[in-house]
Coordinates of C-alpha atoms in Angstrom, one line a residue:
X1 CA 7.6 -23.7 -19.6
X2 CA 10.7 -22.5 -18.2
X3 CA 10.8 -21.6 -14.2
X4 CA 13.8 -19.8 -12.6
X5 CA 13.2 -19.0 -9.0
X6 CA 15.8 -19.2 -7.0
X7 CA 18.2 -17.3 -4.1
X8 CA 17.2 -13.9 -3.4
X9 CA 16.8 -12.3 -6.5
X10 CA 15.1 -15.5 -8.5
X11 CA 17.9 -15.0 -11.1
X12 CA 20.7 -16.7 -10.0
X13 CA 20.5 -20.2 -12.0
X14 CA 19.1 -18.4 -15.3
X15 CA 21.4 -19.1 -18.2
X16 CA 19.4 -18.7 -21.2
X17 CA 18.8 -15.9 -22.9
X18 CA 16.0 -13.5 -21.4
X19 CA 14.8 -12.2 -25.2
X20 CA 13.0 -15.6 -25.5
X21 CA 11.2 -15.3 -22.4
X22 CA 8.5 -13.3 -20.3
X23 CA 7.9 -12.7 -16.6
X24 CA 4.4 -13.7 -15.1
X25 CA 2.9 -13.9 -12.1
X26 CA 1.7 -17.5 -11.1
X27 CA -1.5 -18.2 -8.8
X28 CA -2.3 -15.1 -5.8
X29 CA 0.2 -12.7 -4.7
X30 CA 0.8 -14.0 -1.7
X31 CA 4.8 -12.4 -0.6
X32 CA 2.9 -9.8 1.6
X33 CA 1.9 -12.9 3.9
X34 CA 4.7 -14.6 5.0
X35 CA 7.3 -11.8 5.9
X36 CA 8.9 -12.4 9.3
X37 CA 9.3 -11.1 12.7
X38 CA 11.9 -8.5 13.4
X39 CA 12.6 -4.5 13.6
X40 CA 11.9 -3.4 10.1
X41 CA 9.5 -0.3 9.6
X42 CA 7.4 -0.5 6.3
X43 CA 4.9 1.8 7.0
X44 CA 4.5 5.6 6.5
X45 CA 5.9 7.7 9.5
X46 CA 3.0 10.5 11.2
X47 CA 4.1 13.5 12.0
X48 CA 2.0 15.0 15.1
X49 CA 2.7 18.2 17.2
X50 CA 6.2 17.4 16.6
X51 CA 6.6 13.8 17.6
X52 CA 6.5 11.0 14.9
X53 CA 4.4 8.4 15.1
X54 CA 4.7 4.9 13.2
X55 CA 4.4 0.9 13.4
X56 CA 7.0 -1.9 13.2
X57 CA 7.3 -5.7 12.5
X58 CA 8.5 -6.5 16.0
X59 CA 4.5 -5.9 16.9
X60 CA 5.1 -2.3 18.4
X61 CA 4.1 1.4 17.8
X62 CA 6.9 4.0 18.2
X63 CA 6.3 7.4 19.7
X64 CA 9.1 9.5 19.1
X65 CA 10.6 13.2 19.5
X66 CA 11.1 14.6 15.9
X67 CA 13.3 16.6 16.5
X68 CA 16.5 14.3 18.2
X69 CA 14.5 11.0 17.4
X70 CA 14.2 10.4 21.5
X71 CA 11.6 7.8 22.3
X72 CA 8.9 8.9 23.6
X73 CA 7.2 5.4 24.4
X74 CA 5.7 2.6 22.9
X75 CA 3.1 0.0 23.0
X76 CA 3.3 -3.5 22.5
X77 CA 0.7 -5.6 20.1
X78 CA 0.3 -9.0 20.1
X79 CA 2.3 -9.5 16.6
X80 CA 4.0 -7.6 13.7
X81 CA 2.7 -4.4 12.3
X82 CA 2.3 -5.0 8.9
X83 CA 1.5 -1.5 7.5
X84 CA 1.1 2.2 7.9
X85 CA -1.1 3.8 10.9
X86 CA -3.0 6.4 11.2
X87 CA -3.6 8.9 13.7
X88 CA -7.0 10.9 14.1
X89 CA -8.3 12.9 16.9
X90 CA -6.0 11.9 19.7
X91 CA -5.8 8.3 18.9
X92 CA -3.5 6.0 17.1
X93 CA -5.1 3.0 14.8
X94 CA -3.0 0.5 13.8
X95 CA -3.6 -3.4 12.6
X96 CA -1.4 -6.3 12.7
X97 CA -0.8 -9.7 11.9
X98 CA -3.3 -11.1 14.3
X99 CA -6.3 -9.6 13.3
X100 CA -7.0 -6.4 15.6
X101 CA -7.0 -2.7 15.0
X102 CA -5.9 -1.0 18.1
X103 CA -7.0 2.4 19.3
X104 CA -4.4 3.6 21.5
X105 CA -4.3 6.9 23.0
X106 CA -1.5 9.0 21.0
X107 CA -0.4 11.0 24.2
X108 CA 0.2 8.1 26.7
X109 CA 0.5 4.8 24.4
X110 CA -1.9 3.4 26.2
X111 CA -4.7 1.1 24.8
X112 CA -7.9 2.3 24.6
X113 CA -9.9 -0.4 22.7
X114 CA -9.1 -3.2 20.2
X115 CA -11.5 -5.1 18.3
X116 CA -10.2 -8.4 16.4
X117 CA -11.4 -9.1 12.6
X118 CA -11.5 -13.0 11.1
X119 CA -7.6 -12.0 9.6
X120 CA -4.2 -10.2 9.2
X121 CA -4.7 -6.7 8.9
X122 CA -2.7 -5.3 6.3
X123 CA -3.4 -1.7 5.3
X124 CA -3.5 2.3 6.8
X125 CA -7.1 2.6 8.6
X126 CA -9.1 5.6 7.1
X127 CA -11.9 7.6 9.1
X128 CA -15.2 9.6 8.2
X129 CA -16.6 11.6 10.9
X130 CA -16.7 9.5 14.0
X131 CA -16.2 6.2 12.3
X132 CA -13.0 4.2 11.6
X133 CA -12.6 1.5 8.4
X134 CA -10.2 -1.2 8.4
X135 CA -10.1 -3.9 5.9
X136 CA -9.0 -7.6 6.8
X137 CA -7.7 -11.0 4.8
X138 CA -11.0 -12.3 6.2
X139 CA -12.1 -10.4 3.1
X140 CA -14.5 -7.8 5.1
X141 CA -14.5 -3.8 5.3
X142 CA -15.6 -2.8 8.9
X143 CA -16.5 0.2 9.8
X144 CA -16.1 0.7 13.9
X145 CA -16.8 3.4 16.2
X146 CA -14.0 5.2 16.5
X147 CA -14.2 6.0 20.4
X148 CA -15.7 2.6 21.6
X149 CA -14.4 -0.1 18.8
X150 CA -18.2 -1.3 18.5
X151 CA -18.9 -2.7 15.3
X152 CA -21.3 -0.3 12.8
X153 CA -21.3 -2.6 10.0
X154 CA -18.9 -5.1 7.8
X155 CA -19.0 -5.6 4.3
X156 CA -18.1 -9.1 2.2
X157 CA -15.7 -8.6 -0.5
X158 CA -15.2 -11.9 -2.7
X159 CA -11.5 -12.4 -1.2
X160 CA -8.7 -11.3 1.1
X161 CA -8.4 -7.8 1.4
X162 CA -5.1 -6.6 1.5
X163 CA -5.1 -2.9 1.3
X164 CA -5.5 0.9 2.7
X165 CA -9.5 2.0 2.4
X166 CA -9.5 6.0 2.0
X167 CA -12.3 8.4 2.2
X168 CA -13.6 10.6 0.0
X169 CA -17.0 12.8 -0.2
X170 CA -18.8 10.5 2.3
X171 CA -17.5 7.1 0.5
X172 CA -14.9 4.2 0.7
X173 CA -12.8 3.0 -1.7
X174 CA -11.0 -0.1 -1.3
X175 CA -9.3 -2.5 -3.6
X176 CA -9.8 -6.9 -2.9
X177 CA -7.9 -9.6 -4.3
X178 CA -11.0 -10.8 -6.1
X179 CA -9.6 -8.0 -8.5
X180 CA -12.8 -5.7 -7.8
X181 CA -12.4 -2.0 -6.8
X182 CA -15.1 -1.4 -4.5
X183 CA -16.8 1.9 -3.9
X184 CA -19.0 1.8 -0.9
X185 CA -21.3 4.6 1.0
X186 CA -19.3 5.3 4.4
X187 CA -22.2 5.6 6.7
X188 CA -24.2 2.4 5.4
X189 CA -21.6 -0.1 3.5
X190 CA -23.9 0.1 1.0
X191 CA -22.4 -1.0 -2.2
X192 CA -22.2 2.2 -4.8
X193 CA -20.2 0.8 -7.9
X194 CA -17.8 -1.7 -8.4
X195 CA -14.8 -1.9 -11.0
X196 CA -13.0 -4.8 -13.2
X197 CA -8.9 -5.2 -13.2
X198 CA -7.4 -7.5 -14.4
X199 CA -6.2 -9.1 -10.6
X200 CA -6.2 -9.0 -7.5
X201 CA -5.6 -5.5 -5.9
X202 CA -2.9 -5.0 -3.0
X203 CA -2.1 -1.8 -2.0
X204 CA 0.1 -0.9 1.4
X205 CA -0.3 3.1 1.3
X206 CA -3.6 4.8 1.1
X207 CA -5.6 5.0 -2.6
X208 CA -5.3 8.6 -3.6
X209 CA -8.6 10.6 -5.1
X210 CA -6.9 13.9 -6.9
X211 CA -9.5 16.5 -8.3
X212 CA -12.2 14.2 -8.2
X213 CA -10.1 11.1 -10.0
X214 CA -9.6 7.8 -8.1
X215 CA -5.8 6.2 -8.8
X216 CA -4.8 2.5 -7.9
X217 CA -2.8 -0.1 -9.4
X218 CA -3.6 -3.6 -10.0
X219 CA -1.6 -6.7 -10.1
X220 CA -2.5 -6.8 -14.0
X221 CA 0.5 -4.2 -13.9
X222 CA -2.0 -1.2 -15.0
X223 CA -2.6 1.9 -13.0
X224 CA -6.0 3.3 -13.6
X225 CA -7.7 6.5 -13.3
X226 CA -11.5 6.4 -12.7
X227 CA -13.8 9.0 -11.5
X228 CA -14.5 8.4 -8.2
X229 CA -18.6 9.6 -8.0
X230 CA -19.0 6.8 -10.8
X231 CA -16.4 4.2 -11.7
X232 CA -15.9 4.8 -15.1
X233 CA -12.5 4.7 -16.6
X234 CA -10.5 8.0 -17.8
X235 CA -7.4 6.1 -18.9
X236 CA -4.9 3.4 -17.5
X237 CA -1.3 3.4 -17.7
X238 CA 0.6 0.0 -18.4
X239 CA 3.3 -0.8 -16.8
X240 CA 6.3 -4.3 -16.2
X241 CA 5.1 -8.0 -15.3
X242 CA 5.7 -7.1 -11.4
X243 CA 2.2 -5.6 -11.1
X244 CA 1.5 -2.4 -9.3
X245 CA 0.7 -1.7 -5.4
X246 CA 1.7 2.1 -4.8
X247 CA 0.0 5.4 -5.1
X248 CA 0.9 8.7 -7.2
X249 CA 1.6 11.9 -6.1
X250 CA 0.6 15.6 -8.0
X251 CA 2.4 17.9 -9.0
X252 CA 2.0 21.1 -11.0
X253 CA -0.2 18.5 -13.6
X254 CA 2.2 15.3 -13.1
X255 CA 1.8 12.3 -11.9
X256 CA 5.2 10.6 -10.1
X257 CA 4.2 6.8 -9.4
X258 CA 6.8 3.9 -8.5
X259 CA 5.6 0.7 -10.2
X260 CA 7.1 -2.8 -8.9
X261 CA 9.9 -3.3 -11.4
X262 CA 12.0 -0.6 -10.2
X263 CA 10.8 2.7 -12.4
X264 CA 9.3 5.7 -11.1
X265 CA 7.4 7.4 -13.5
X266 CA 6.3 11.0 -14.8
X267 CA 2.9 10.4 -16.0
X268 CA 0.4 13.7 -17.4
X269 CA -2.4 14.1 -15.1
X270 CA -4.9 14.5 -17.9
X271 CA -3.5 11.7 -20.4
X272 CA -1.3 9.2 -18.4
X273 CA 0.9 9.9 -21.2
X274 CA 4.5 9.2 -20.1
X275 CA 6.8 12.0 -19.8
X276 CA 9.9 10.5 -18.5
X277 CA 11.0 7.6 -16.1
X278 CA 13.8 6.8 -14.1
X279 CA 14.7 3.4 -14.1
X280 CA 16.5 1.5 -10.1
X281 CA 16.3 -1.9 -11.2
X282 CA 14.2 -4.6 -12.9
X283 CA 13.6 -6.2 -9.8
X284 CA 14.0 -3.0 -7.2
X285 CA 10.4 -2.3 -6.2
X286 CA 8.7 0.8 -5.4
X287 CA 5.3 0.5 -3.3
X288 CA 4.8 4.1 -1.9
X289 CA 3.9 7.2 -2.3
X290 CA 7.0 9.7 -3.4
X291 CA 7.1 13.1 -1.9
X292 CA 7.3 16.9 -3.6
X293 CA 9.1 19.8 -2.5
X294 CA 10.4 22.7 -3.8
X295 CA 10.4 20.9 -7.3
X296 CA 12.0 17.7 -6.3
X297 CA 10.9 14.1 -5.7
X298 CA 12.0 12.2 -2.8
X299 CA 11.1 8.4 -2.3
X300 CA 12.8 5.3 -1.6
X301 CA 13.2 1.6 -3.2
X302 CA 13.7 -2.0 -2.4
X303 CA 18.0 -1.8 -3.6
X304 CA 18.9 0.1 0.0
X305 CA 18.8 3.6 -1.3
X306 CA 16.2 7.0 -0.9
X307 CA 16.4 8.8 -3.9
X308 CA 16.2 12.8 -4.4
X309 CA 15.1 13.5 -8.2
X310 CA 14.6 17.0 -10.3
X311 CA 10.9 16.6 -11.4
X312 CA 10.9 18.6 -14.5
X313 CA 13.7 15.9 -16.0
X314 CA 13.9 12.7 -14.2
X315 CA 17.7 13.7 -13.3
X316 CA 18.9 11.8 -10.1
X317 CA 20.4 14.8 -7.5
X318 CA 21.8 12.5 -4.7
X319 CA 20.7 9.2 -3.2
X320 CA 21.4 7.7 0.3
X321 CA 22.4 4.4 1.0
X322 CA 20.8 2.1 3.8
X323 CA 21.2 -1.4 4.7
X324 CA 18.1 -2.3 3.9
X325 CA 15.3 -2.2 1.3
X326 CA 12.7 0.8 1.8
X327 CA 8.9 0.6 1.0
X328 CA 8.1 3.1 3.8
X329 CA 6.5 6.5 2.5
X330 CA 8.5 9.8 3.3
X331 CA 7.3 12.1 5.6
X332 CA 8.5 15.9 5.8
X333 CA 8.6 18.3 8.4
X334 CA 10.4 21.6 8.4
X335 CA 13.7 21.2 6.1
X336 CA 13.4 17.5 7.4
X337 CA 12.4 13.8 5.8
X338 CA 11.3 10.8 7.6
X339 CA 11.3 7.6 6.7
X340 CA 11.3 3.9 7.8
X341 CA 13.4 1.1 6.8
X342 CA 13.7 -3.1 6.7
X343 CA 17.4 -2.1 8.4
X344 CA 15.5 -1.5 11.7
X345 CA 15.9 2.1 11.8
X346 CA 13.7 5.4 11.3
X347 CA 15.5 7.8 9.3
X348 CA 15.8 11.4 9.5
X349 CA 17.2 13.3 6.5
X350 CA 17.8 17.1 5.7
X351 CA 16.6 18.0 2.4
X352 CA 20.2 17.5 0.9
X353 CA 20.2 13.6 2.2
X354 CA 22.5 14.4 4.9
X355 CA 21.5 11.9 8.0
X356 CA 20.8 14.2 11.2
X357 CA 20.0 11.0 13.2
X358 CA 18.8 7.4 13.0
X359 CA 16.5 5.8 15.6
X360 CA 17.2 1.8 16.6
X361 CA 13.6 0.0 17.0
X362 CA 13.7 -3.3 19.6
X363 CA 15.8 -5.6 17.8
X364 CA 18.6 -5.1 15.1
X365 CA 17.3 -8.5 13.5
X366 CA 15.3 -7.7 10.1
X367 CA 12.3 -9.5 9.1
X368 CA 12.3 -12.4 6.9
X369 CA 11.8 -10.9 3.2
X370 CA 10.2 -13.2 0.7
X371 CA 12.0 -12.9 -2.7
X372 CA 10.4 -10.3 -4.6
X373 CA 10.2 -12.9 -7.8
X374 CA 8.4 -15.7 -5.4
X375 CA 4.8 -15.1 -7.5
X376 CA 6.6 -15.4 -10.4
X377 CA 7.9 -17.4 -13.4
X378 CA 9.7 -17.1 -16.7
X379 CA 7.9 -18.0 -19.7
X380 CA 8.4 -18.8 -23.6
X381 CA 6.8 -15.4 -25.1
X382 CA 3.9 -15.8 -27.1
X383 CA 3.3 -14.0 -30.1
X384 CA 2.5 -10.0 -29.4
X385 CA -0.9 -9.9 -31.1
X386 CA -2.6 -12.9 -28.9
X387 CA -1.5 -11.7 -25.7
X388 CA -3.0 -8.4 -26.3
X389 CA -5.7 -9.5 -27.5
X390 CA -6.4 -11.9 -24.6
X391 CA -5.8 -9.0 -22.1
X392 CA -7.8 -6.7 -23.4
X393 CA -10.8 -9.8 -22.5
X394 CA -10.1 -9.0 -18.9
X395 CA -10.7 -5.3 -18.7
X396 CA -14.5 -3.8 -18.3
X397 CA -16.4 -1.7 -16.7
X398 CA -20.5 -2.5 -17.2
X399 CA -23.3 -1.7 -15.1
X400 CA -23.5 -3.2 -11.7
X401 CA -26.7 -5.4 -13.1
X402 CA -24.7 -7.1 -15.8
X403 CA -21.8 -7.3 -13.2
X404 CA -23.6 -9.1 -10.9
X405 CA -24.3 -12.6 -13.1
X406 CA -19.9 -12.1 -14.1
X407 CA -19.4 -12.1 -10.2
X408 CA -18.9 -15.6 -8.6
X409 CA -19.1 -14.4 -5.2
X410 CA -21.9 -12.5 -4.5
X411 CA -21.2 -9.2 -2.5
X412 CA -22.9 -9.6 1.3
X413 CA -22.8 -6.3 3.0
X414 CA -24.0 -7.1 6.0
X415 CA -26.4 -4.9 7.8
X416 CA -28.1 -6.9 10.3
X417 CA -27.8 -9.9 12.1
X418 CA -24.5 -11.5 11.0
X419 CA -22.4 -9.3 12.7
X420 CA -21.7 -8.3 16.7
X421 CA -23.1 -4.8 17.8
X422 CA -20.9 -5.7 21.1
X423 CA -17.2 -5.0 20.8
X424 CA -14.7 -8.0 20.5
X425 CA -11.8 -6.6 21.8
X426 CA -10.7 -7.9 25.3

């Protein structure tokens, strides 16, 4: 076994020639939990009665005029923002590093109610009617009252959830690093179906359900699409060694989805049959979801640059340069895109990638950024037909019955006793 990781990149003492060697991932993903302090933005930007809302790694939410990028104000957590927020009815939920989801109110940035969980908190909160879900690296899905914080109920995944839930037709749908996708009745917990990758499931934008099919990607470096009411398979798309963590985005019957080796794809809704891709870079990840409009696909990537591409071909139409790598969804408005970078800075773009302003968040210092190739290793290549053959072992989806004897940890939705019906927020 040959391992190369080194520097930034992971390449930079590799001498031999790649042809005789594969990438593969070694032990859990685990690059999401040890980035650093500092002013970089990775989540998805909100766009609210003209203000723009969003969350930062120097442990602050950002209210600020979208229109001249003024600040507005801004609240400070007790440690980094790790991913996107949400904002529903008048309030603004984000999680962070140490294990709370605030509520804070989206007018006044002023806290309304926190609640802590048993871990990090690393993924968009979703809501059904008056009830907010959050998942947790504790390995829970809590559903909380969305006006009070008081716990409803919690539900045991078999590992560290690391991941956006999102609603759909009175169910959630979130993905666990015990490599099951879990669908779950909203009101209840109440386990529904469950669904076999290949490894664990990280996702830092919300899982998208398009007419009717559920899409999310798996660290097995598949994307799948599964009906959502039952959990069975309509296809899955393969993609590089880097695994896959970002969402797709429709349009007029194609799928755009950035995978984590640098290529966004043009996928056909029906199929997953490729139609074209665009290739960044081998090692220039892309965990978001792209934007349409007017027949072109904006979306950024981890080599500094937000890209503008013609949908029908692939064909790159301009790209603007940063100084740092972008995993932050776009956000439009008007003739106008938002976005967040690891440089410190929100952007705002007109739709020809001309910069109308920048805005500074606390410090200019960037967070610590793991190298992407950290979970990873070069290998001698086996022969094509056993590795196949082995991965093809992993995959199933079987009745929950059968599943339950496969599963080593046994799900625990909790419904009574084990968890608080008092708040724990201070």
């Amino acid at each position: 076994m040959v391992r190369m990781i080194s520097g930034e990149t992971g390449f930079s003492e590799f001498e031999m020639d790649l042809e005789e060697f594969e990438i593969q991932k070694i032990g859990k993903f685990s690059r999401i939990w040890n980035l650093g302090h500092g002013g970089s933005v990775i989540g998805k930007p909100i766009f609210l009665n003209e203000k723009i809302y969003f969350g930062c790694r120097d442990s602050h939410i950002y209210s600020v005029a979208a229109e001249t990028g003024k600040e507005l104000w801004r609240f400070r957590t007790g440690g980094p923002i790790a991913g996107p927020i949400s904002v529903f009815e008048g309030i603004v939920f984000a999680g962070n590093e140490e294990g709370y989801l605030y509520a804070v109110d989206v007018e006044r940035g002023k806290l309304l109610w926190r609640f802590r969980t048993g871990g990090e908190i690393f993924g968009k909160p979703c809501k059904y009617k008056e009830i907010v879900y959050t998942g947790s690296k504790d390995g829970y899905v809590y559903a909380l009252n969305m006006k009070t914080g008081k716990i409803i109920w919690k539900f045991k995944t078999g590992d560290m959830i690391a991941a956006c839930p999102c609603e759909y037709n009175g169910k959630i749908y979130i993905g666990s690093f015990d490599e099951y996708f879990y669908c779950l009745d909203a009101e209840t917990g109440r386990e529904i179906w469950r669904f076999k990758t290949g490894e664990e499931i990280w996702s830092p934008v919300r899982f998208q359900v398009i007419n009717g099919i559920l899409y999310f990607g798996s660290f097995d470096n598949y994307l799948y699409a599964v009906e959502a009411e039952t959990g069975k398979e309509k296809w899955r798309f393969r993609t590089g060694k880097l695994g896959n963590s970002s969402g797709p985005v429709l349009h007029k019957g194609v799928l755009f989805y950035g995978s984590r080796d640098g290529i966004m794809y043009a996928l056909k809704e029906e199929s997953g049959k490729e139609i074209w891709r665009f290739q960044i870079g081998e090692e220039e990840i892309i965990t978001q979801i792209a934007l349409v409009n007017d027949d072109k696909l904006y979306f950024g990537a981890g080599d500094c640059n937000f890209y503008c591409l013609d949908t029908e071909t692939g064909k790159e139409i301009w790209r603007f340069r940063t100084d740092g790598v972008i995993y932050s969804s776009p956000t439009l408005w008007k003739d106008r895109i938002y976005f967040g970078c690891w440089d410190c800075h929100l952007y705002c773009l007109d739709l020809n990638g001309k910069e109308l302003w920048r805005f500074a968040t606390s410090t200019l210092v960037q967070a610590k950024l793991p190298p992407v190739m950290e979970d990873f290793e070069f290998v001698i290549k086996k022969s094509v037909s056993e590795t196949e053959e082995k991965e093809e072992e992993k995959y199933e989806l079987t009745s929950l019955e059968e599943r339950e004897s496969q599963y080593s940890v046994k799900t625990e939705y909790v419904m009574k006793s084990e968890y608080k019906q008092e708040s724990e927020y201070k």
